[in-house]
GROMACS .gro file of N, CA and C in nm:
model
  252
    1UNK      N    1   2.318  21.995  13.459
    1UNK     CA    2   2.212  21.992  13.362
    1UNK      C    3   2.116  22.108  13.384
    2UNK      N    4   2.088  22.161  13.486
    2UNK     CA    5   2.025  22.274  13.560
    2UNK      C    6   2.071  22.428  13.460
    3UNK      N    7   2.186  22.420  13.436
    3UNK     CA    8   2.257  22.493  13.365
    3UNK      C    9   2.190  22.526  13.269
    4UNK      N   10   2.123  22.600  13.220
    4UNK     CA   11   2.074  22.582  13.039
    4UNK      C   12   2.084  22.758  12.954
    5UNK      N   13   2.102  22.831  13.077
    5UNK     CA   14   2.112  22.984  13.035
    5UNK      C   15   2.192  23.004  12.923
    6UNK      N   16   2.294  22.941  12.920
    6UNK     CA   17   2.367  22.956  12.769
    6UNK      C   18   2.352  22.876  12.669
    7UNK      N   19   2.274  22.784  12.678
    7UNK     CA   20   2.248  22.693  12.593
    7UNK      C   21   2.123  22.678  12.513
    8UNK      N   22   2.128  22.627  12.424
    8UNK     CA   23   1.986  22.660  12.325
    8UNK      C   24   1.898  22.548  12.356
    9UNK      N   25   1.763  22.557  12.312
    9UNK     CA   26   1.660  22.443  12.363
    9UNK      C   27   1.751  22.303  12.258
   10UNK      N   28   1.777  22.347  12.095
   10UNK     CA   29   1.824  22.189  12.114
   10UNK      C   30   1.923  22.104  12.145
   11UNK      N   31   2.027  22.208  12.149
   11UNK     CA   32   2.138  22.156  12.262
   11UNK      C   33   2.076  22.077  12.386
   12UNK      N   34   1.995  22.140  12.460
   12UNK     CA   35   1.934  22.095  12.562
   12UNK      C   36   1.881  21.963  12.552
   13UNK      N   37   1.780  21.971  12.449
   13UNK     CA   38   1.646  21.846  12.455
   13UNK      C   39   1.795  21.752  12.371
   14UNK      N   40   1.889  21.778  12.295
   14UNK     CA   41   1.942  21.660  12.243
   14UNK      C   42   2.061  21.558  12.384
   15UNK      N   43   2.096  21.702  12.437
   15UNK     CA   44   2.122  21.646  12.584
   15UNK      C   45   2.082  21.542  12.667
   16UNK      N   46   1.982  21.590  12.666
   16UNK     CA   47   1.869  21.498  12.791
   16UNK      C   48   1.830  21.347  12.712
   17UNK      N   49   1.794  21.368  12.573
   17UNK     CA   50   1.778  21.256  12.495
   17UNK      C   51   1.916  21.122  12.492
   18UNK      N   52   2.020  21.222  12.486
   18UNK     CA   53   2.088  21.092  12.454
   18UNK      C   54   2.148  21.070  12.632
   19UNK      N   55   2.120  21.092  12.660
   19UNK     CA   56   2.163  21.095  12.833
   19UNK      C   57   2.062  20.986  12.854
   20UNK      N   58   1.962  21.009  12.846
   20UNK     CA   59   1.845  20.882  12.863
   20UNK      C   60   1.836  20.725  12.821
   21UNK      N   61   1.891  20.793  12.615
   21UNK     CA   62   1.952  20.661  12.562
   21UNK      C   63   2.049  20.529  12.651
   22UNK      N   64   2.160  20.656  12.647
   22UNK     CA   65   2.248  20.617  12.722
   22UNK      C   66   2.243  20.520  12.852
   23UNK      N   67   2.137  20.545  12.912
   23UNK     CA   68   2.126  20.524  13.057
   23UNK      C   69   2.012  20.362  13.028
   24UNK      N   70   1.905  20.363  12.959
   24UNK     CA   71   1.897  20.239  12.861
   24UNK      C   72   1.966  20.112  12.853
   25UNK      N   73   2.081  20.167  12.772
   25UNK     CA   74   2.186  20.098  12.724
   25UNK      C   75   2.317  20.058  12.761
   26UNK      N   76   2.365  20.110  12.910
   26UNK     CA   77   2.493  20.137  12.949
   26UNK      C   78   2.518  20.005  12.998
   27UNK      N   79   2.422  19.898  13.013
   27UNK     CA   80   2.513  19.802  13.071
   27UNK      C   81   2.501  19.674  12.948
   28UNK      N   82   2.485  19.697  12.860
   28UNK     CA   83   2.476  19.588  12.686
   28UNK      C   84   2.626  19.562  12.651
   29UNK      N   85   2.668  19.451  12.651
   29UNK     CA   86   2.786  19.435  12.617
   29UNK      C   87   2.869  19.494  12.514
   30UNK      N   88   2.758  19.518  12.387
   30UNK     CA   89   2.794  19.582  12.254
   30UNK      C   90   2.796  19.716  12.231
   31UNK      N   91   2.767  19.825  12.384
   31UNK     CA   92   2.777  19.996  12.387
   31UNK      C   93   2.854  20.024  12.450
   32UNK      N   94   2.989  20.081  12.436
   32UNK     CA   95   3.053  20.161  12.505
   32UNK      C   96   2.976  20.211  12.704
   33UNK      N   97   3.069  20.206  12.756
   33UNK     CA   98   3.002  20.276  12.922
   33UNK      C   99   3.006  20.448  12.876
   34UNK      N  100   2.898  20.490  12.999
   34UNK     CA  101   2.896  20.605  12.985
   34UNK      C  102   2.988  20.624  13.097
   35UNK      N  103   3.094  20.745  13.092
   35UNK     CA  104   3.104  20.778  13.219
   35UNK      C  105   3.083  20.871  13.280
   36UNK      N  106   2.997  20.989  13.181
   36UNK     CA  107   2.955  21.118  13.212
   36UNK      C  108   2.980  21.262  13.086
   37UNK      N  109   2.961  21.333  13.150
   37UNK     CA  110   2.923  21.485  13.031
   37UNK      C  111   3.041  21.568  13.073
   38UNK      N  112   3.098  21.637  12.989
   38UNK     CA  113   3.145  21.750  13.010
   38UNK      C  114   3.087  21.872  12.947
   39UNK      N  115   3.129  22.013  12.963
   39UNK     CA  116   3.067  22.103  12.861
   39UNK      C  117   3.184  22.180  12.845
   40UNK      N  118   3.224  22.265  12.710
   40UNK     CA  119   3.316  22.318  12.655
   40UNK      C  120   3.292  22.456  12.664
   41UNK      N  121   3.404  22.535  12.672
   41UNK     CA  122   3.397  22.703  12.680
   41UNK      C  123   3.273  22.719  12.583
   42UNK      N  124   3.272  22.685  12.479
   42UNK     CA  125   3.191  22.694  12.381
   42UNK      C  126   3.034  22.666  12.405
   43UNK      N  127   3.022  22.689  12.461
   43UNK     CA  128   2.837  22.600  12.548
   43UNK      C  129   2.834  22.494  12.468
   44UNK      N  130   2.924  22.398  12.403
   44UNK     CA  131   2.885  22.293  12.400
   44UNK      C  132   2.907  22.142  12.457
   45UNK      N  133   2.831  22.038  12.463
   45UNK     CA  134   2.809  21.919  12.564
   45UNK      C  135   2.894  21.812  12.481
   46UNK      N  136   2.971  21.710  12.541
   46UNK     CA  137   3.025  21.596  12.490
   46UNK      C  138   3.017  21.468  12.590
   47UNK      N  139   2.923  21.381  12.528
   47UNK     CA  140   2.959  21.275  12.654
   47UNK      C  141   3.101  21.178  12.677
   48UNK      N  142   3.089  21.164  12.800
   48UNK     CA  143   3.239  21.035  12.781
   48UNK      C  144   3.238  20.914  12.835
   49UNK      N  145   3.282  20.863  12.698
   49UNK     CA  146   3.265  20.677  12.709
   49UNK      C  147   3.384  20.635  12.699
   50UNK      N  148   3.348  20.495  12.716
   50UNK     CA  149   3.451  20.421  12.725
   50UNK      C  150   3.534  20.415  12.626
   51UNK      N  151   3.650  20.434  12.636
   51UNK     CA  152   3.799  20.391  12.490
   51UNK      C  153   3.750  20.255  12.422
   52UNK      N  154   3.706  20.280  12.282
   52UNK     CA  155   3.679  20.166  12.181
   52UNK      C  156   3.847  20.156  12.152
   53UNK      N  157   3.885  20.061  12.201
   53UNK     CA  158   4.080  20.068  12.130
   53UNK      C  159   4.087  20.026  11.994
   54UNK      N  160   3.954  19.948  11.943
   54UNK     CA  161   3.940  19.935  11.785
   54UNK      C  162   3.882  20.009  11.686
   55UNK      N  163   3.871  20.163  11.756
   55UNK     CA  164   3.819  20.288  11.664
   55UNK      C  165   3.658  20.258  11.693
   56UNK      N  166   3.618  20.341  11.518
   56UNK     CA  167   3.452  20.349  11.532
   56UNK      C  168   3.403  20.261  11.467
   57UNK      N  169   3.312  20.200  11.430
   57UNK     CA  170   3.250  20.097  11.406
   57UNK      C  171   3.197  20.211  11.249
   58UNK      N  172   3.210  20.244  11.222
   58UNK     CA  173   3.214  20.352  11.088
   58UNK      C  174   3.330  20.352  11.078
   59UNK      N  175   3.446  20.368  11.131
   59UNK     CA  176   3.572  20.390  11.062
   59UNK      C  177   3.631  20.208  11.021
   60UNK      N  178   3.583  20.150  11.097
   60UNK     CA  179   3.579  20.021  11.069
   60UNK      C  180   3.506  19.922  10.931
   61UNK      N  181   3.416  19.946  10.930
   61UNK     CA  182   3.327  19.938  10.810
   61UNK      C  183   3.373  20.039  10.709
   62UNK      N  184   3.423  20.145  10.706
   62UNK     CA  185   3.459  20.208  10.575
   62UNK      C  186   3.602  20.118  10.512
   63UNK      N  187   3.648  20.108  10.608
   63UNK     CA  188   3.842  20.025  10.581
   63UNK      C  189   3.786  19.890  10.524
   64UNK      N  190   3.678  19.794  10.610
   64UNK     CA  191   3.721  19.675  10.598
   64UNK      C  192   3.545  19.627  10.528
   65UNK      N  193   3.477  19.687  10.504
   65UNK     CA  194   3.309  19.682  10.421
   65UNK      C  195   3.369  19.569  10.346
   66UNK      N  196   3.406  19.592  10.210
   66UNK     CA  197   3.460  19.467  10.110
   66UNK      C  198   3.445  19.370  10.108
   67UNK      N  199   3.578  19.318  10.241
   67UNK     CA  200   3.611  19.242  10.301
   67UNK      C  201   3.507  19.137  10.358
   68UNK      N  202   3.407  19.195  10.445
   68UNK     CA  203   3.325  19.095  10.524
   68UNK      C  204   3.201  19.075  10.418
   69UNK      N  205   3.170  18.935  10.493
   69UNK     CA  206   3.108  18.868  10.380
   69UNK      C  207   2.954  18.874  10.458
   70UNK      N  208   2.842  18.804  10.364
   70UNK     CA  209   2.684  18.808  10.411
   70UNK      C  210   2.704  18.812  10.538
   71UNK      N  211   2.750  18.713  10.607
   71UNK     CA  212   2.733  18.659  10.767
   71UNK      C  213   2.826  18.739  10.834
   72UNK      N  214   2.936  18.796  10.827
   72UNK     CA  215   2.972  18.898  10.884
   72UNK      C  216   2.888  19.032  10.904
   73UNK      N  217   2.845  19.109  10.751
   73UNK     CA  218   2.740  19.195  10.824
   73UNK      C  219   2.627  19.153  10.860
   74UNK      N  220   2.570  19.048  10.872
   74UNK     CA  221   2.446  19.016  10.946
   74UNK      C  222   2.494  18.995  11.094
   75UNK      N  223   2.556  18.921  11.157
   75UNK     CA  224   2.642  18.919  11.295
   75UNK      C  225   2.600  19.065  11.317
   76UNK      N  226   2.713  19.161  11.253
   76UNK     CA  227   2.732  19.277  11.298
   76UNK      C  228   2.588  19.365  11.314
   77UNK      N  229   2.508  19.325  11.216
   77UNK     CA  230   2.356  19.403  11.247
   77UNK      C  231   2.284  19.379  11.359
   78UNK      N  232   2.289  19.182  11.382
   78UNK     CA  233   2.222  19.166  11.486
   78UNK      C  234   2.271  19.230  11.581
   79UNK      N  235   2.385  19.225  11.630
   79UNK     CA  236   2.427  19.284  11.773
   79UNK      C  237   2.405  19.443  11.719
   80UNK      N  238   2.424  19.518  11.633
   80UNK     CA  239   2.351  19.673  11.676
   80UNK      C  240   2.244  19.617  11.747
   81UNK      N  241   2.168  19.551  11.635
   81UNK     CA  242   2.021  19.531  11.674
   81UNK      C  243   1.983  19.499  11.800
   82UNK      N  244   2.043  19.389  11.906
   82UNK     CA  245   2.026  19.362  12.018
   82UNK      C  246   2.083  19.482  12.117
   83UNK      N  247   2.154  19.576  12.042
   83UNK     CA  248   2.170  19.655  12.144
   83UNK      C  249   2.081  19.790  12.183
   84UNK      N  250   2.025  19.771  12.080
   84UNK     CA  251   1.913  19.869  12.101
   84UNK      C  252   1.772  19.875  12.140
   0.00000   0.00000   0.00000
């Protein structure tokens, strides 16, 4: 993280931000684990979490939205909601 010579301030500050989030949230049943950062030839940062084996919770809701009814997306809000 010390690193920042090639990197721009908001690369940086968005870095540190969700690194913080992260650290928050890492032990909520409903967030992915963190297990750390890498950085790409490209000066750019990617964190790495845990394998969702049921995709994204956006790619999920785009396929199956329709489908679920009032109480399904309310469920699904509360737990964002509790996870944040």
């Amino acid at each position: 993280m010390s690193n920042t010579t090639e990197t721009s301030n908001i690369d940086n500050e968005w870095l540190e931000k969700s690194l913080k989030l992260q650290q928050n949230v890492d032990s909520h049943e409903n967030i992915l684990r963190f297990y750390g950062i890498t950085k790409f030839e490209t000066i750019k940062y990617s964190l790495v979490l845990e394998y969702a084996d049921g995709g994204t919770l956006r790619a999920y809701l785009k396929k199956h939205f329709n489908e679920l009814n009032w109480n399904d997306k309310y469920q699904l809000t509360s737990q964002l909601a509790n996870a944040v």
